[in-house]
Structures are given as structure tokens and as C-alpha cells.
Amino acid sequence: MIDFQLTSTQAQVKEFAHQFSKTVVRPISLEADRNHRIPDEFMLRLSQMRQMMTVGEVPAEYGGEGGGAGESKDKKGKTQKNRFALIGAEELAWGDASVLLSLPGPGLGGPPVQFTGTPEQRQRFFSVFKEPGLHYGAYGLTEPGAGSDVAGIRTSCRKDGKHWILNGRKCFITNGGRADWVVIFATVDPSQGRAGHRAFVVEKGTPGFSLGKIEEKMGLRASETAELVLEDVRIPDENLLGGEAHYARGKEGFMAAMKTFDSSRPMVGVLAVGIARAAYEHARDFVREHYQLARAIPRYAVLAQTLAEDKRLVDAARLMCWRAAWMADEGVPNAKEASMAKAYAAKMAMKVCADAVQILGAHGLEQQQFVEKWYRDIKVFDIFEGTGQIQRIVISKRILRESPNF
Ligand SMILES: Cc1cc2nc3c(=O)[nH]c(=O)nc-3n(C[C@H](O)[C@H](O)[C@H](O)COP(=O)(O)OP(=O)(O)OC[C@H]3O[C@@H](n4cnc5c(N)ncnc54)[C@H](O)[C@@H]3O)c2cc1C
């Protein structure tokens, strides 16, 4: 039996996140975009949201029961963590996706530490987030010559006694400049391809590890995207995730990079859903306000049809994201479904945001209009976390493998 009804705790998370987004996030959204940054004092308030997003908890001071609701189990005793995260994330992205990407916490760096790190490493690297103040993790895979082609990374790692020496350059790293630590993927030998990959945690302040430029982007401008430089960075053995023996099996470093996507792609998909929903609702309200009293005019019917189609697409994308998140919670392999959700949601959201601009006409292009910003913000969703083309490669490989008669 499939049940789409939110539990009372999930409904509380959704309502809390929506109210926060509406009253706190939206009001700073356009200015943060213009300034390419979110004010620090605002970031501190976000710490509360990070806690909620990570464990699905509604803080008691906001009327929730506290106690880590996201860790609560469904009827079969399985975690609902991914589902909770998606429900809150859509609401926050509805407010401003840059704000969500700037939430303090391990970010994309979390999954490799979680899945590949030893218990000591998990304890060590996650403990920083319990300290007061703003703390970030980051995920450093992309290089100037290797984005989609992950096997092509050139950042090198060389063993030196009980240390490793890292050299290379990473680009487009979300929160890379402010992170307490970054998971850096490097290779012992590029000719080994994926088997040569290793995952290190490189801590801020390590000599030779420096910030390059902060990228200037078309959209998501308030989210920090940084270039990181590694020049003879000396890393202790203890920072090689999983320890050396872990990599003897073959492609474990590459797998550490890829496993992140099983939970992050449904999340990225639902962020696109949040932006698309925001754009759709904005356009819907515009049509209602400007044209409903003149229903007889042909343009009303055409615009209403566009809205009807967009509403259908937004809801379909959300269901795909929820399915992939549910599979992650169940421990069912979901690489195909995660890619489907992400690829579909990104394309859908680009259409819905473009429709919103179109419906507003010239007003949709004004810089003080949210739809202009959402139209710019949404493009990156078809690029990061694997481009649309790469998602289609992942999906097609799996459907052909799964269906010999396809
Ligand atoms: C805002 C932002 C945040 C980011 N955050 C992070 C982060 O935190 N950490 C991180 O490591 N990276 C991050 N990235 C980088 C992002 O993951 C890469 O941009 C993405 O993987 C694409 O790589 P690329 O830009 O090098 O494009 P390329 O890989 O060079 O792709 C260029 C074009 O070629 C196509 N293409 C490439 N290979 C194939 C193929 N085999 N078949 C068909 N078409 C193909 C692509 O689809 C694309 O259209 C971020 C990027 C942005 C913009």
C-alpha cells in the first residue's frame, strides 16, 4: 500500500520550514543575490535550520517536540532521514536555494566521511559541528580538466612515511573557502583511472592548502563557490578516509565520490522542485491578479493552460525525488532513480522558470523580480552533481543492464 500522506511530524517540519522560508529567507533573497553573499548574522540563525535539516528535528522553541524527529522510524522500523531532509529542503529552496546551500554543516563532504570514514574519523570530523559558531564541510572533486570525467582527476597524492603529499587544484567547490575541512579526491597514479583514487580530509589552515578565487556565477550568487589550491600539502595517514587497506579492493576512492550522489541527487532534484514551485506560484498569482476578471480574453486561457501543465510537472518531479529518497532510507540501491529524479527535476524546473518569466512578460526580466533570479538560479541544477547528459548515461546503462530484452 502506498501512502503519500505526511506524518504529523513531517507535516510540522514542512510547515516550520515553509514559515521560516517565507518570513526569514525570502526577505533577504534578492539583496543576498545582489551582494553575492549572505550576512553572517543571518548565517548564525541558519545553524538552527541545519540541525533541523540534518535530523528532521523541529526545534522545541519553534513548537516542535525536539528529539531528532528525522531519526524516527516508519512502521517497518526504517529510518526516514532522507524523506525528512527532502521535505524541509523543498520549502527552503522555495525561499532561496543559495541560502540552503549555505547552511552550516558537513554539506556534500558528509557522505564520504559517513560511508568511507572509520568510526574514529567520523567522530573526529563530525565533532566540529557540535561546536558553537558557523562550521562547514565541503566536497572537492571537480578540477579545471575534470568535471563529468571524474576518472580524469589529476590532483596527485604521494606517500611519504606516515604522511601523504597532495598537489593540485580544485574548482567550483561549494563552501570551499569557508570550510573547516574539505574531502579532497586525489590520485596515486592517473594511469590507474578510478582505481588510483583516494579520498582525504584536508583541514583548513594546513600549510600549502589555500583559497584561489571565489567564482562569479550567473545564478546561486549568494552561495559561495571556491577554487582551492594544494601545493605540497602534507596530510597525516589518519586523514586518508577509511585507511590505506580500504583501497586495496580497487575502486573504493571512486566509489566514495559516487556514493555521495545516491543521497544528494534526490536532494538536488527537490531543490529544483522548490524553485520551480516558487516560480509557478508566482506566475499563478500574477495571472489570477491581472487576468482572472477578464477570463473571456484568449490570453487567460493560454496562460492558464501553461500553469496547469507546469503544476503537473512540478508534482511529478517531486514524486520522483521522494521515491529515490525513500529507496535511500530503505537501503535499496537507487542510483538509477536518483539520476532520474535529478535529471527530470532540473529540466522541468528550467521550463517552469522560463514559463514564469514569459507569463510576466517584460516585468519578468526586471531585476527586482524573483522570477528573473529564479530563471538564473535554476540553470546550474542541470550542471552540478552530474550534468543532464551524465544522468542520462547513468540511467541508460542501468536500464540496459537491468532489462536484457529492452
Ligand atoms: C554552483 C556550482 C557548485 C558546484 N559545487 C561543487 C562541489 O561542491 N564540489 C565539486 O567537486 N564540484 C562542484 N561543482 C562542479 C560540478 O559538479 C561540475 O561543474 C559538473 O560536474 C560538470 O563538470 P564541468 O563543469 O567540468 O563540465 P564538463 O564535464 O566539461 O561538461 C561539459 C559538457 O559536456 C558534456 N559531457 C561531458 N562528458 C560527457 C559524456 N561522457 N557524454 C556526453 N556529454 C558529456 C556535459 O554534459 C556538458 O554539457 C559545482 C559547480 C557549480 C556550477
mmCIF file of N, CA and C in Angstrom, residues 113-193:
data_model
loop_
_atom_site.group_PDB
_atom_site.id
_atom_site.type_symbol
_atom_site.label_atom_id
_atom_site.label_comp_id
_atom_site.label_asym_id
_atom_site.label_seq_id
_atom_site.Cartn_x
_atom_site.Cartn_y
_atom_site.Cartn_z
ATOM 1 N N VAL A 113 32.614 11.001 4.385
ATOM 2 C CA VAL A 113 33.111 10.744 5.748
ATOM 3 C C VAL A 113 32.234 9.674 6.399
ATOM 4 N N GLN A 114 30.941 9.797 6.185
ATOM 5 C CA GLN A 114 29.994 8.850 6.772
ATOM 6 C C GLN A 114 30.196 7.442 6.210
ATOM 7 N N PHE A 115 30.315 7.319 4.880
ATOM 8 C CA PHE A 115 30.326 5.994 4.258
ATOM 9 C C PHE A 115 31.712 5.374 4.185
ATOM 10 N N THR A 116 32.749 6.196 4.124
ATOM 11 C CA THR A 116 34.089 5.650 3.920
ATOM 12 C C THR A 116 34.964 5.810 5.160
ATOM 13 N N GLY A 117 34.656 6.797 6.002
ATOM 14 C CA GLY A 117 35.487 7.055 7.179
ATOM 15 C C GLY A 117 35.415 5.939 8.212
ATOM 16 N N THR A 118 36.472 5.810 9.005
ATOM 17 C CA THR A 118 36.459 4.863 10.129
ATOM 18 C C THR A 118 35.638 5.510 11.254
ATOM 19 N N PRO A 119 35.239 4.737 12.272
ATOM 20 C CA PRO A 119 34.493 5.341 13.388
ATOM 21 C C PRO A 119 35.268 6.503 14.015
ATOM 22 N N GLU A 120 36.604 6.377 14.129
ATOM 23 C CA GLU A 120 37.411 7.464 14.721
ATOM 24 C C GLU A 120 37.346 8.707 13.827
ATOM 25 N N GLN A 121 37.433 8.484 12.510
ATOM 26 C CA GLN A 121 37.393 9.639 11.596
ATOM 27 C C GLN A 121 36.031 10.321 11.634
ATOM 28 N N ARG A 122 34.981 9.513 11.691
ATOM 29 C CA ARG A 122 33.638 10.113 11.756
ATOM 30 C C ARG A 122 33.508 10.971 13.014
ATOM 31 N N GLN A 123 33.980 10.386 14.121
ATOM 32 C CA GLN A 123 33.912 11.115 15.393
ATOM 33 C C GLN A 123 34.704 12.427 15.300
ATOM 34 N N ARG A 124 35.911 12.319 14.739
ATOM 35 C CA ARG A 124 36.803 13.485 14.686
ATOM 36 C C ARG A 124 36.245 14.593 13.790
ATOM 37 N N PHE A 125 35.829 14.204 12.589
ATOM 38 C CA PHE A 125 35.462 15.250 11.633
ATOM 39 C C PHE A 125 34.036 15.784 11.838
ATOM 40 N N PHE A 126 33.164 14.958 12.383
ATOM 41 C CA PHE A 126 31.803 15.460 12.621
ATOM 42 C C PHE A 126 31.697 16.257 13.923
ATOM 43 N N SER A 127 32.661 16.038 14.842
ATOM 44 C CA SER A 127 32.523 16.681 16.159
ATOM 45 C C SER A 127 32.597 18.211 16.051
ATOM 46 N N VAL A 128 33.245 18.713 14.999
ATOM 47 C CA VAL A 128 33.377 20.168 14.856
ATOM 48 C C VAL A 128 32.005 20.849 14.740
ATOM 49 N N PHE A 129 31.037 20.108 14.225
ATOM 50 C CA PHE A 129 29.720 20.731 14.015
ATOM 51 C C PHE A 129 28.922 20.885 15.309
ATOM 52 N N LYS A 130 29.438 20.266 16.374
ATOM 53 C CA LYS A 130 28.762 20.451 17.668
ATOM 54 C C LYS A 130 29.259 21.717 18.352
ATOM 55 N N GLU A 131 30.377 22.259 17.845
ATOM 56 C CA GLU A 131 30.929 23.464 18.490
ATOM 57 C C GLU A 131 30.113 24.691 18.088
ATOM 58 N N PRO A 132 30.080 25.696 18.974
ATOM 59 C CA PRO A 132 29.318 26.896 18.613
ATOM 60 C C PRO A 132 29.920 27.613 17.397
ATOM 61 N N GLY A 133 29.114 28.386 16.724
ATOM 62 C CA GLY A 133 29.609 29.151 15.568
ATOM 63 C C GLY A 133 29.266 28.455 14.271
ATOM 64 N N LEU A 134 29.779 29.021 13.180
ATOM 65 C CA LEU A 134 29.482 28.503 11.847
ATOM 66 C C LEU A 134 30.559 27.533 11.416
ATOM 67 N N HIS A 135 30.175 26.306 11.132
ATOM 68 C CA HIS A 135 31.150 25.300 10.715
ATOM 69 C C HIS A 135 30.663 24.596 9.449
ATOM 70 N N TYR A 136 31.622 24.376 8.537
ATOM 71 C CA TYR A 136 31.277 23.802 7.238
ATOM 72 C C TYR A 136 32.226 22.664 6.872
ATOM 73 N N GLY A 137 31.679 21.706 6.124
ATOM 74 C CA GLY A 137 32.498 20.734 5.409
ATOM 75 C C GLY A 137 32.294 20.996 3.931
ATOM 76 N N ALA A 138 33.142 20.439 3.080
ATOM 77 C CA ALA A 138 32.967 20.613 1.629
ATOM 78 C C ALA A 138 33.490 19.375 0.912
ATOM 79 N N TYR A 139 33.214 19.331 -0.385
ATOM 80 C CA TYR A 139 33.473 18.146 -1.214
ATOM 81 C C TYR A 139 34.278 18.594 -2.420
ATOM 82 N N GLY A 140 35.518 18.170 -2.511
ATOM 83 C CA GLY A 140 36.404 18.654 -3.568
ATOM 84 C C GLY A 140 36.752 17.589 -4.578
ATOM 85 N N LEU A 141 35.945 17.509 -5.627
ATOM 86 C CA LEU A 141 36.199 16.525 -6.683
ATOM 87 C C LEU A 141 36.581 17.231 -7.987
ATOM 88 N N THR A 142 35.789 18.227 -8.380
ATOM 89 C CA THR A 142 35.959 18.855 -9.701
ATOM 90 C C THR A 142 37.292 19.589 -9.830
ATOM 91 N N GLU A 143 37.880 19.472 -11.011
ATOM 92 C CA GLU A 143 39.144 20.164 -11.329
ATOM 93 C C GLU A 143 38.968 20.884 -12.660
ATOM 94 N N PRO A 144 39.857 21.823 -12.960
ATOM 95 C CA PRO A 144 39.716 22.532 -14.231
ATOM 96 C C PRO A 144 39.629 21.568 -15.430
ATOM 97 N N GLY A 145 40.284 20.426 -15.361
ATOM 98 C CA GLY A 145 40.260 19.489 -16.502
ATOM 99 C C GLY A 145 39.416 18.254 -16.246
ATOM 100 N N ALA A 146 38.677 18.209 -15.147
ATOM 101 C CA ALA A 146 37.897 17.004 -14.834
ATOM 102 C C ALA A 146 36.650 17.366 -14.042
ATOM 103 N N GLY A 147 35.503 17.373 -14.774
ATOM 104 C CA GLY A 147 34.219 17.615 -14.110
ATOM 105 C C GLY A 147 33.395 16.343 -14.227
ATOM 106 N N SER A 148 32.719 16.213 -15.365
ATOM 107 C CA SER A 148 31.959 14.977 -15.607
ATOM 108 C C SER A 148 32.897 13.774 -15.650
ATOM 109 N N ASP A 149 34.046 13.971 -16.224
ATOM 110 C CA ASP A 149 35.014 12.876 -16.352
ATOM 111 C C ASP A 149 35.795 12.730 -15.044
ATOM 112 N N VAL A 150 35.125 12.118 -14.071
ATOM 113 C CA VAL A 150 35.715 12.009 -12.737
ATOM 114 C C VAL A 150 37.022 11.218 -12.777
ATOM 115 N N ALA A 151 37.060 10.214 -13.650
ATOM 116 C CA ALA A 151 38.267 9.373 -13.722
ATOM 117 C C ALA A 151 39.487 10.196 -14.118
ATOM 118 N N GLY A 152 39.247 11.388 -14.671
ATOM 119 C CA GLY A 152 40.355 12.194 -15.180
ATOM 120 C C GLY A 152 40.978 13.138 -14.154
ATOM 121 N N ILE A 153 40.680 12.995 -12.872
ATOM 122 C CA ILE A 153 41.272 13.942 -11.914
ATOM 123 C C ILE A 153 42.797 13.804 -11.912
ATOM 124 N N ARG A 154 43.466 14.947 -11.716
ATOM 125 C CA ARG A 154 44.928 14.974 -11.772
ATOM 126 C C ARG A 154 45.568 15.393 -10.440
ATOM 127 N N THR A 155 44.757 15.815 -9.480
ATOM 128 C CA THR A 155 45.341 16.164 -8.171
ATOM 129 C C THR A 155 46.053 14.919 -7.650
ATOM 130 N N SER A 156 47.329 15.070 -7.324
ATOM 131 C CA SER A 156 48.129 13.885 -7.015
ATOM 132 C C SER A 156 48.300 13.701 -5.511
ATOM 133 N N CYS A 157 48.452 12.447 -5.108
ATOM 134 C CA CYS A 157 48.788 12.142 -3.719
ATOM 135 C C CYS A 157 49.953 11.149 -3.726
ATOM 136 N N ARG A 158 50.944 11.458 -2.907
ATOM 137 C CA ARG A 158 52.159 10.624 -2.876
ATOM 138 C C ARG A 158 52.475 10.303 -1.434
ATOM 139 N N LYS A 159 52.732 9.014 -1.171
ATOM 140 C CA LYS A 159 53.012 8.579 0.201
ATOM 141 C C LYS A 159 54.408 9.048 0.603
ATOM 142 N N ASP A 160 54.525 9.537 1.848
ATOM 143 C CA ASP A 160 55.828 9.986 2.362
ATOM 144 C C ASP A 160 55.886 9.625 3.849
ATOM 145 N N GLY A 161 56.401 8.453 4.158
ATOM 146 C CA GLY A 161 56.421 7.984 5.551
ATOM 147 C C GLY A 161 55.007 7.802 6.061
ATOM 148 N N LYS A 162 54.708 8.484 7.163
ATOM 149 C CA LYS A 162 53.340 8.364 7.711
ATOM 150 C C LYS A 162 52.445 9.505 7.226
ATOM 151 N N HIS A 163 52.874 10.110 6.120
ATOM 152 C CA HIS A 163 52.112 11.224 5.559
ATOM 153 C C HIS A 163 51.847 11.006 4.077
ATOM 154 N N TRP A 164 50.985 11.893 3.528
ATOM 155 C CA TRP A 164 50.753 11.959 2.096
ATOM 156 C C TRP A 164 51.019 13.402 1.652
ATOM 157 N N ILE A 165 51.530 13.550 0.450
ATOM 158 C CA ILE A 165 51.757 14.893 -0.099
ATOM 159 C C ILE A 165 50.775 15.094 -1.259
ATOM 160 N N LEU A 166 49.981 16.142 -1.148
ATOM 161 C CA LEU A 166 48.954 16.413 -2.170
ATOM 162 C C LEU A 166 49.319 17.663 -2.978
ATOM 163 N N ASN A 167 49.106 17.562 -4.287
ATOM 164 C CA ASN A 167 49.319 18.711 -5.182
ATOM 165 C C ASN A 167 48.207 18.755 -6.224
ATOM 166 N N GLY A 168 47.668 19.943 -6.445
ATOM 167 C CA GLY A 168 46.633 20.059 -7.478
ATOM 168 C C GLY A 168 45.759 21.263 -7.256
ATOM 169 N N ARG A 169 44.645 21.277 -7.972
ATOM 170 C CA ARG A 169 43.757 22.434 -7.966
ATOM 171 C C ARG A 169 42.319 21.930 -8.107
ATOM 172 N N LYS A 170 41.450 22.419 -7.258
ATOM 173 C CA LYS A 170 40.030 22.050 -7.324
ATOM 174 C C LYS A 170 39.224 23.305 -7.629
ATOM 175 N N CYS A 171 38.129 23.151 -8.387
ATOM 176 C CA CYS A 171 37.351 24.343 -8.713
ATOM 177 C C CYS A 171 35.852 24.113 -8.508
ATOM 178 N N PHE A 172 35.133 25.208 -8.366
ATOM 179 C CA PHE A 172 33.676 25.176 -8.162
ATOM 180 C C PHE A 172 33.288 24.392 -6.910
ATOM 181 N N ILE A 173 34.006 24.586 -5.819
ATOM 182 C CA ILE A 173 33.718 23.820 -4.605
ATOM 183 C C ILE A 173 32.780 24.626 -3.694
ATOM 184 N N THR A 174 31.580 24.095 -3.493
ATOM 185 C CA THR A 174 30.577 24.786 -2.680
ATOM 186 C C THR A 174 31.073 24.920 -1.236
ATOM 187 N N ASN A 175 31.048 26.127 -0.727
ATOM 188 C CA ASN A 175 31.521 26.459 0.627
ATOM 189 C C ASN A 175 32.997 26.115 0.841
ATOM 190 N N GLY A 176 33.739 25.976 -0.237
ATOM 191 C CA GLY A 176 35.148 25.568 -0.126
ATOM 192 C C GLY A 176 36.007 26.562 0.640
ATOM 193 N N GLY A 177 35.707 27.862 0.483
ATOM 194 C CA GLY A 177 36.555 28.863 1.123
ATOM 195 C C GLY A 177 36.342 28.968 2.611
ATOM 196 N N ARG A 178 35.152 28.628 3.068
ATOM 197 C CA ARG A 178 34.854 28.797 4.492
ATOM 198 C C ARG A 178 34.895 27.481 5.253
ATOM 199 N N ALA A 179 35.156 26.373 4.555
ATOM 200 C CA ALA A 179 35.035 25.052 5.193
ATOM 201 C C ALA A 179 36.122 24.789 6.232
ATOM 202 N N ASP A 180 35.737 24.140 7.331
ATOM 203 C CA ASP A 180 36.704 23.680 8.329
ATOM 204 C C ASP A 180 37.550 22.549 7.752
ATOM 205 N N TRP A 181 36.931 21.744 6.918
ATOM 206 C CA TRP A 181 37.654 20.683 6.212
ATOM 207 C C TRP A 181 36.992 20.387 4.869
ATOM 208 N N VAL A 182 37.780 19.872 3.950
ATOM 209 C CA VAL A 182 37.269 19.531 2.614
ATOM 210 C C VAL A 182 37.697 18.100 2.299
ATOM 211 N N VAL A 183 36.763 17.285 1.816
ATOM 212 C CA VAL A 183 37.145 15.958 1.319
ATOM 213 C C VAL A 183 37.742 16.168 -0.071
ATOM 214 N N ILE A 184 39.039 15.884 -0.186
ATOM 215 C CA ILE A 184 39.737 16.085 -1.462
ATOM 216 C C ILE A 184 39.988 14.722 -2.100
ATOM 217 N N PHE A 185 39.563 14.592 -3.347
ATOM 218 C CA PHE A 185 39.810 13.359 -4.092
ATOM 219 C C PHE A 185 41.076 13.557 -4.928
ATOM 220 N N ALA A 186 42.002 12.609 -4.772
ATOM 221 C CA ALA A 186 43.291 12.721 -5.469
ATOM 222 C C ALA A 186 43.641 11.340 -6.039
ATOM 223 N N THR A 187 44.681 11.316 -6.857
ATOM 224 C CA THR A 187 45.056 10.032 -7.470
ATOM 225 C C THR A 187 46.523 9.680 -7.180
ATOM 226 N N VAL A 188 46.753 8.395 -6.930
ATOM 227 C CA VAL A 188 48.138 7.948 -6.744
ATOM 228 C C VAL A 188 48.834 7.812 -8.085
ATOM 229 N N ASP A 189 48.019 7.622 -9.149
ATOM 230 C CA ASP A 189 48.586 7.421 -10.482
ATOM 231 C C ASP A 189 47.466 7.572 -11.514
ATOM 232 N N PRO A 190 47.472 8.670 -12.274
ATOM 233 C CA PRO A 190 46.368 8.888 -13.228
ATOM 234 C C PRO A 190 46.167 7.719 -14.186
ATOM 235 N N SER A 191 47.233 6.972 -14.487
ATOM 236 C CA SER A 191 47.077 5.879 -15.457
ATOM 237 C C SER A 191 46.216 4.740 -14.883
ATOM 238 N N GLN A 192 46.039 4.721 -13.565
ATOM 239 C CA GLN A 192 45.177 3.682 -12.969
ATOM 240 C C GLN A 192 43.698 4.038 -13.053
ATOM 241 N N GLY A 193 43.379 5.242 -13.537
ATOM 242 C CA GLY A 193 41.971 5.651 -13.619
ATOM 243 C C GLY A 193 41.323 5.634 -12.243
#
